[in-house]
């Protein structure tokens, strides 16, 4: 059973701080990793994808991947109250169908 | 705009009734997926289509569930004899050509409540 694990939170950070969200996965053969943001009552929105070891930056977001440790993280710099949401980590499942396996999500709360 | 429209946005039904949801991909795409998300959980894969062919079904898709995609355009997901455990958000997602390695873009979802 392929699994993706995340701390459910809530993770609370003050406005302007760095929020660090973590994810581990069980399938060592996974090659594709994604972070989605989901506001309450809304559908998931893709914010980052990463495929190679190392860091990938996009604006205030940085995704980090360490395949040896089977670990993915998302850093949000200069956190804003509008970043308050649930962040879902997703890993491409095995096989050719390309479906994603999601963690349960980490709820982030940014306090003004 | 993710290029995926779902209808209805909300559905309340009585236990035992049948319901049907629709997904309309607006953007060019090569695959269409259905996921289900219950409260406090991440989305779970149900099934996917490549053009009109349904190529994979998860074990979550019991015989009360059926998905179709006539002519490779819109897709429908039907649940027969609904149960309270079917209450969830049903999400449609597409994979766009050239969108990298399996990036999925979700529609707004259909929230089903079975009473």
mmCIF file of N, CA, C and O in Angstrom, chain B residues 45-99:
data_model
loop_
_atom_site.group_PDB
_atom_site.id
_atom_site.type_symbol
_atom_site.label_atom_id
_atom_site.label_comp_id
_atom_site.label_asym_id
_atom_site.label_seq_id
_atom_site.Cartn_x
_atom_site.Cartn_y
_atom_site.Cartn_z
ATOM 1 N N UNK B 45 -8.174 8.468 -5.529
ATOM 2 C CA UNK B 45 -8.399 8.145 -6.934
ATOM 3 C C UNK B 45 -9.558 7.165 -7.087
ATOM 4 O O UNK B 45 -9.650 6.172 -6.365
ATOM 5 N N UNK B 46 -10.445 7.463 -8.057
ATOM 6 C CA UNK B 46 -11.547 6.550 -8.370
ATOM 7 C C UNK B 46 -11.346 5.868 -9.717
ATOM 8 O O UNK B 46 -11.404 4.642 -9.829
ATOM 9 N N UNK B 47 -11.151 6.690 -10.768
ATOM 10 C CA UNK B 47 -11.044 6.125 -12.100
ATOM 11 C C UNK B 47 -10.449 7.162 -13.038
ATOM 12 O O UNK B 47 -10.376 8.343 -12.696
ATOM 13 N N UNK B 48 -10.021 6.723 -14.245
ATOM 14 C CA UNK B 48 -9.570 7.700 -15.211
ATOM 15 C C UNK B 48 -9.875 7.250 -16.634
ATOM 16 O O UNK B 48 -10.070 6.060 -16.908
ATOM 17 N N UNK B 49 -9.922 8.228 -17.527
ATOM 18 C CA UNK B 49 -10.206 8.006 -18.935
ATOM 19 C C UNK B 49 -9.080 8.590 -19.773
ATOM 20 O O UNK B 49 -8.539 9.637 -19.465
ATOM 21 N N UNK B 50 -8.773 7.891 -20.842
ATOM 22 C CA UNK B 50 -7.960 8.457 -21.909
ATOM 23 C C UNK B 50 -8.847 8.439 -23.139
ATOM 24 O O UNK B 50 -9.249 7.367 -23.598
ATOM 25 N N UNK B 51 -9.185 9.630 -23.628
ATOM 26 C CA UNK B 51 -10.247 9.773 -24.626
ATOM 27 C C UNK B 51 -11.515 9.128 -24.054
ATOM 28 O O UNK B 51 -11.881 9.436 -22.938
ATOM 29 N N UNK B 52 -12.174 8.264 -24.785
ATOM 30 C CA UNK B 52 -13.422 7.696 -24.260
ATOM 31 C C UNK B 52 -13.200 6.396 -23.504
ATOM 32 O O UNK B 52 -14.135 5.836 -22.935
ATOM 33 N N UNK B 53 -11.989 5.921 -23.464
ATOM 34 C CA UNK B 53 -11.705 4.627 -22.832
ATOM 35 C C UNK B 53 -11.453 4.792 -21.332
ATOM 36 O O UNK B 53 -10.597 5.577 -20.922
ATOM 37 N N UNK B 54 -12.187 4.021 -20.541
ATOM 38 C CA UNK B 54 -11.954 3.993 -19.103
ATOM 39 C C UNK B 54 -10.869 2.958 -18.845
ATOM 40 O O UNK B 54 -11.085 1.754 -19.023
ATOM 41 N N UNK B 55 -9.704 3.412 -18.409
ATOM 42 C CA UNK B 55 -8.542 2.540 -18.376
ATOM 43 C C UNK B 55 -8.206 1.970 -17.006
ATOM 44 O O UNK B 55 -7.468 1.009 -16.896
ATOM 45 N N UNK B 56 -8.719 2.566 -15.961
ATOM 46 C CA UNK B 56 -8.375 2.093 -14.626
ATOM 47 C C UNK B 56 -9.498 2.429 -13.662
ATOM 48 O O UNK B 56 -10.083 3.513 -13.740
ATOM 49 N N UNK B 57 -9.797 1.495 -12.770
ATOM 50 C CA UNK B 57 -10.784 1.736 -11.710
ATOM 51 C C UNK B 57 -10.195 1.320 -10.381
ATOM 52 O O UNK B 57 -9.639 0.223 -10.254
ATOM 53 N N UNK B 58 -10.362 2.175 -9.391
ATOM 54 C CA UNK B 58 -9.854 1.849 -8.062
ATOM 55 C C UNK B 58 -10.814 0.893 -7.363
ATOM 56 O O UNK B 58 -11.992 0.778 -7.741
ATOM 57 N N UNK B 59 -10.304 0.235 -6.325
ATOM 58 C CA UNK B 59 -11.174 -0.662 -5.541
ATOM 59 C C UNK B 59 -12.261 0.121 -4.818
ATOM 60 O O UNK B 59 -13.249 -0.444 -4.361
ATOM 61 N N UNK B 60 -12.074 1.460 -4.703
ATOM 62 C CA UNK B 60 -13.088 2.287 -4.054
ATOM 63 C C UNK B 60 -14.349 2.360 -4.890
ATOM 64 O O UNK B 60 -15.427 2.670 -4.377
ATOM 65 N N UNK B 61 -14.222 2.104 -6.177
ATOM 66 C CA UNK B 61 -15.350 2.235 -7.093
ATOM 67 C C UNK B 61 -16.167 0.950 -7.054
ATOM 68 O O UNK B 61 -15.935 0.022 -7.826
ATOM 69 N N UNK B 62 -17.148 0.943 -6.118
ATOM 70 C CA UNK B 62 -17.973 -0.263 -5.985
ATOM 71 C C UNK B 62 -18.900 -0.389 -7.184
ATOM 72 O O UNK B 62 -18.970 0.499 -8.040
ATOM 73 N N UNK B 63 -19.655 -1.489 -7.212
ATOM 74 C CA UNK B 63 -20.542 -1.714 -8.354
ATOM 75 C C UNK B 63 -21.709 -0.732 -8.379
ATOM 76 O O UNK B 63 -22.479 -0.710 -9.341
ATOM 77 N N UNK B 64 -21.866 0.073 -7.346
ATOM 78 C CA UNK B 64 -22.901 1.110 -7.375
ATOM 79 C C UNK B 64 -22.429 2.354 -8.147
ATOM 80 O O UNK B 64 -23.232 3.233 -8.434
ATOM 81 N N UNK B 65 -21.161 2.408 -8.424
ATOM 82 C CA UNK B 65 -20.591 3.557 -9.116
ATOM 83 C C UNK B 65 -20.333 3.203 -10.580
ATOM 84 O O UNK B 65 -19.842 2.114 -10.880
ATOM 85 N N UNK B 66 -20.650 4.129 -11.457
ATOM 86 C CA UNK B 66 -20.284 3.940 -12.858
ATOM 87 C C UNK B 66 -19.893 5.276 -13.457
ATOM 88 O O UNK B 66 -20.492 6.306 -13.159
ATOM 89 N N UNK B 67 -18.871 5.252 -14.268
ATOM 90 C CA UNK B 67 -18.392 6.466 -14.934
ATOM 91 C C UNK B 67 -18.394 6.223 -16.427
ATOM 92 O O UNK B 67 -18.089 5.117 -16.887
ATOM 93 N N UNK B 68 -18.739 7.280 -17.154
ATOM 94 C CA UNK B 68 -18.749 7.191 -18.611
ATOM 95 C C UNK B 68 -18.118 8.428 -19.200
ATOM 96 O O UNK B 68 -18.072 9.487 -18.572
ATOM 97 N N UNK B 69 -17.715 8.285 -20.438
ATOM 98 C CA UNK B 69 -17.174 9.430 -21.152
ATOM 99 C C UNK B 69 -17.468 9.246 -22.634
ATOM 100 O O UNK B 69 -16.592 8.872 -23.418
ATOM 101 N N UNK B 70 -18.697 9.529 -23.027
ATOM 102 C CA UNK B 70 -19.074 9.325 -24.426
ATOM 103 C C UNK B 70 -18.309 10.255 -25.350
ATOM 104 O O UNK B 70 -18.164 11.451 -25.066
ATOM 105 N N UNK B 71 -17.780 9.686 -26.401
ATOM 106 C CA UNK B 71 -17.092 10.464 -27.446
ATOM 107 C C UNK B 71 -15.897 11.236 -26.917
ATOM 108 O O UNK B 71 -15.456 12.204 -27.544
ATOM 109 N N UNK B 72 -15.386 10.867 -25.765
ATOM 110 C CA UNK B 72 -14.181 11.496 -25.259
ATOM 111 C C UNK B 72 -14.315 12.954 -24.903
ATOM 112 O O UNK B 72 -13.323 13.677 -24.846
ATOM 113 N N UNK B 73 -15.541 13.410 -24.620
ATOM 114 C CA UNK B 73 -15.724 14.825 -24.287
ATOM 115 C C UNK B 73 -16.007 14.964 -22.799
ATOM 116 O O UNK B 73 -15.127 14.777 -21.982
ATOM 117 N N UNK B 74 -17.245 15.258 -22.417
ATOM 118 C CA UNK B 74 -17.590 15.379 -21.011
ATOM 119 C C UNK B 74 -17.630 13.982 -20.392
ATOM 120 O O UNK B 74 -17.682 12.959 -21.093
ATOM 121 N N UNK B 75 -17.606 13.947 -19.073
ATOM 122 C CA UNK B 75 -17.680 12.674 -18.347
ATOM 123 C C UNK B 75 -18.781 12.760 -17.301
ATOM 124 O O UNK B 75 -19.074 13.841 -16.780
ATOM 125 N N UNK B 76 -19.393 11.650 -16.992
ATOM 126 C CA UNK B 76 -20.379 11.570 -15.924
ATOM 127 C C UNK B 76 -19.979 10.490 -14.928
ATOM 128 O O UNK B 76 -19.358 9.494 -15.288
ATOM 129 N N UNK B 77 -20.331 10.738 -13.682
ATOM 130 C CA UNK B 77 -20.139 9.770 -12.608
ATOM 131 C C UNK B 77 -21.501 9.562 -11.960
ATOM 132 O O UNK B 77 -22.113 10.523 -11.487
ATOM 133 N N UNK B 78 -21.993 8.334 -11.986
ATOM 134 C CA UNK B 78 -23.289 8.027 -11.403
ATOM 135 C C UNK B 78 -23.105 7.152 -10.176
ATOM 136 O O UNK B 78 -22.288 6.209 -10.191
ATOM 137 N N UNK B 79 -23.861 7.461 -9.141
ATOM 138 C CA UNK B 79 -23.901 6.615 -7.955
ATOM 139 C C UNK B 79 -25.329 6.114 -7.799
ATOM 140 O O UNK B 79 -26.270 6.915 -7.711
ATOM 141 N N UNK B 80 -25.494 4.825 -7.782
ATOM 142 C CA UNK B 80 -26.817 4.240 -7.595
ATOM 143 C C UNK B 80 -27.018 3.864 -6.131
ATOM 144 O O UNK B 80 -26.063 3.545 -5.416
ATOM 145 N N UNK B 81 -28.277 3.957 -5.698
ATOM 146 C CA UNK B 81 -28.637 3.546 -4.327
ATOM 147 C C UNK B 81 -27.678 4.174 -3.320
ATOM 148 O O UNK B 81 -26.987 3.488 -2.561
ATOM 149 N N UNK B 82 -27.646 5.493 -3.292
ATOM 150 C CA UNK B 82 -26.687 6.202 -2.456
ATOM 151 C C UNK B 82 -26.799 5.800 -0.986
ATOM 152 O O UNK B 82 -27.877 5.492 -0.480
ATOM 153 N N UNK B 83 -25.652 5.828 -0.334
ATOM 154 C CA UNK B 83 -25.540 5.535 1.102
ATOM 155 C C UNK B 83 -24.933 6.750 1.780
ATOM 156 O O UNK B 83 -24.280 7.573 1.138
ATOM 157 N N UNK B 84 -25.116 6.848 3.091
ATOM 158 C CA UNK B 84 -24.581 8.002 3.819
ATOM 159 C C UNK B 84 -23.066 8.080 3.681
ATOM 160 O O UNK B 84 -22.485 9.168 3.648
ATOM 161 N N UNK B 85 -22.419 6.946 3.567
ATOM 162 C CA UNK B 85 -20.966 6.922 3.393
ATOM 163 C C UNK B 85 -20.496 7.471 2.060
ATOM 164 O O UNK B 85 -19.298 7.683 1.869
ATOM 165 N N UNK B 86 -21.428 7.720 1.139
ATOM 166 C CA UNK B 86 -21.054 8.311 -0.150
ATOM 167 C C UNK B 86 -20.917 9.822 -0.052
ATOM 168 O O UNK B 86 -20.466 10.471 -0.999
ATOM 169 N N UNK B 87 -21.323 10.398 1.070
ATOM 170 C CA UNK B 87 -21.210 11.850 1.254
ATOM 171 C C UNK B 87 -19.747 12.259 1.173
ATOM 172 O O UNK B 87 -18.907 11.760 1.935
ATOM 173 N N UNK B 88 -19.436 13.124 0.231
ATOM 174 C CA UNK B 88 -18.049 13.511 -0.033
ATOM 175 C C UNK B 88 -18.039 14.603 -1.094
ATOM 176 O O UNK B 88 -19.077 14.955 -1.657
ATOM 177 N N UNK B 89 -16.831 15.108 -1.370
ATOM 178 C CA UNK B 89 -16.622 15.990 -2.519
ATOM 179 C C UNK B 89 -16.117 15.103 -3.655
ATOM 180 O O UNK B 89 -15.138 14.366 -3.474
ATOM 181 N N UNK B 90 -16.766 15.186 -4.797
ATOM 182 C CA UNK B 90 -16.343 14.419 -5.968
ATOM 183 C C UNK B 90 -15.635 15.373 -6.923
ATOM 184 O O UNK B 90 -16.211 16.369 -7.364
ATOM 185 N N UNK B 91 -14.395 15.051 -7.211
ATOM 186 C CA UNK B 91 -13.524 15.956 -7.963
ATOM 187 C C UNK B 91 -13.150 15.353 -9.305
ATOM 188 O O UNK B 91 -12.793 14.182 -9.394
ATOM 189 N N UNK B 92 -13.217 16.187 -10.327
ATOM 190 C CA UNK B 92 -12.764 15.813 -11.658
ATOM 191 C C UNK B 92 -11.459 16.561 -11.929
ATOM 192 O O UNK B 92 -11.319 17.725 -11.540
ATOM 193 N N UNK B 93 -10.518 15.893 -12.533
ATOM 194 C CA UNK B 93 -9.232 16.534 -12.830
ATOM 195 C C UNK B 93 -8.800 16.161 -14.234
ATOM 196 O O UNK B 93 -9.139 15.090 -14.748
ATOM 197 N N UNK B 94 -8.040 17.054 -14.863
ATOM 198 C CA UNK B 94 -7.485 16.761 -16.179
ATOM 199 C C UNK B 94 -5.982 16.877 -16.148
ATOM 200 O O UNK B 94 -5.406 17.566 -15.314
ATOM 201 N N UNK B 95 -5.354 16.142 -17.042
ATOM 202 C CA UNK B 95 -3.916 16.291 -17.264
ATOM 203 C C UNK B 95 -3.764 16.894 -18.654
ATOM 204 O O UNK B 95 -4.246 16.335 -19.635
ATOM 205 N N UNK B 96 -3.113 18.055 -18.696
ATOM 206 C CA UNK B 96 -2.986 18.760 -19.970
ATOM 207 C C UNK B 96 -1.759 18.289 -20.722
ATOM 208 O O UNK B 96 -0.735 17.974 -20.110
ATOM 209 N N UNK B 97 -1.813 18.254 -22.045
ATOM 210 C CA UNK B 97 -0.625 17.902 -22.825
ATOM 211 C C UNK B 97 0.482 18.901 -22.553
ATOM 212 O O UNK B 97 0.227 20.106 -22.445
ATOM 213 N N UNK B 98 1.682 18.401 -22.372
ATOM 214 C CA UNK B 98 2.809 19.292 -22.156
ATOM 215 C C UNK B 98 2.823 19.932 -20.784
ATOM 216 O O UNK B 98 3.560 20.880 -20.552
ATOM 217 N N UNK B 99 1.987 19.425 -19.863
ATOM 218 C CA UNK B 99 1.912 20.050 -18.536
ATOM 219 C C UNK B 99 2.900 19.431 -17.579
ATOM 220 O O UNK B 99 2.694 19.448 -16.384
#
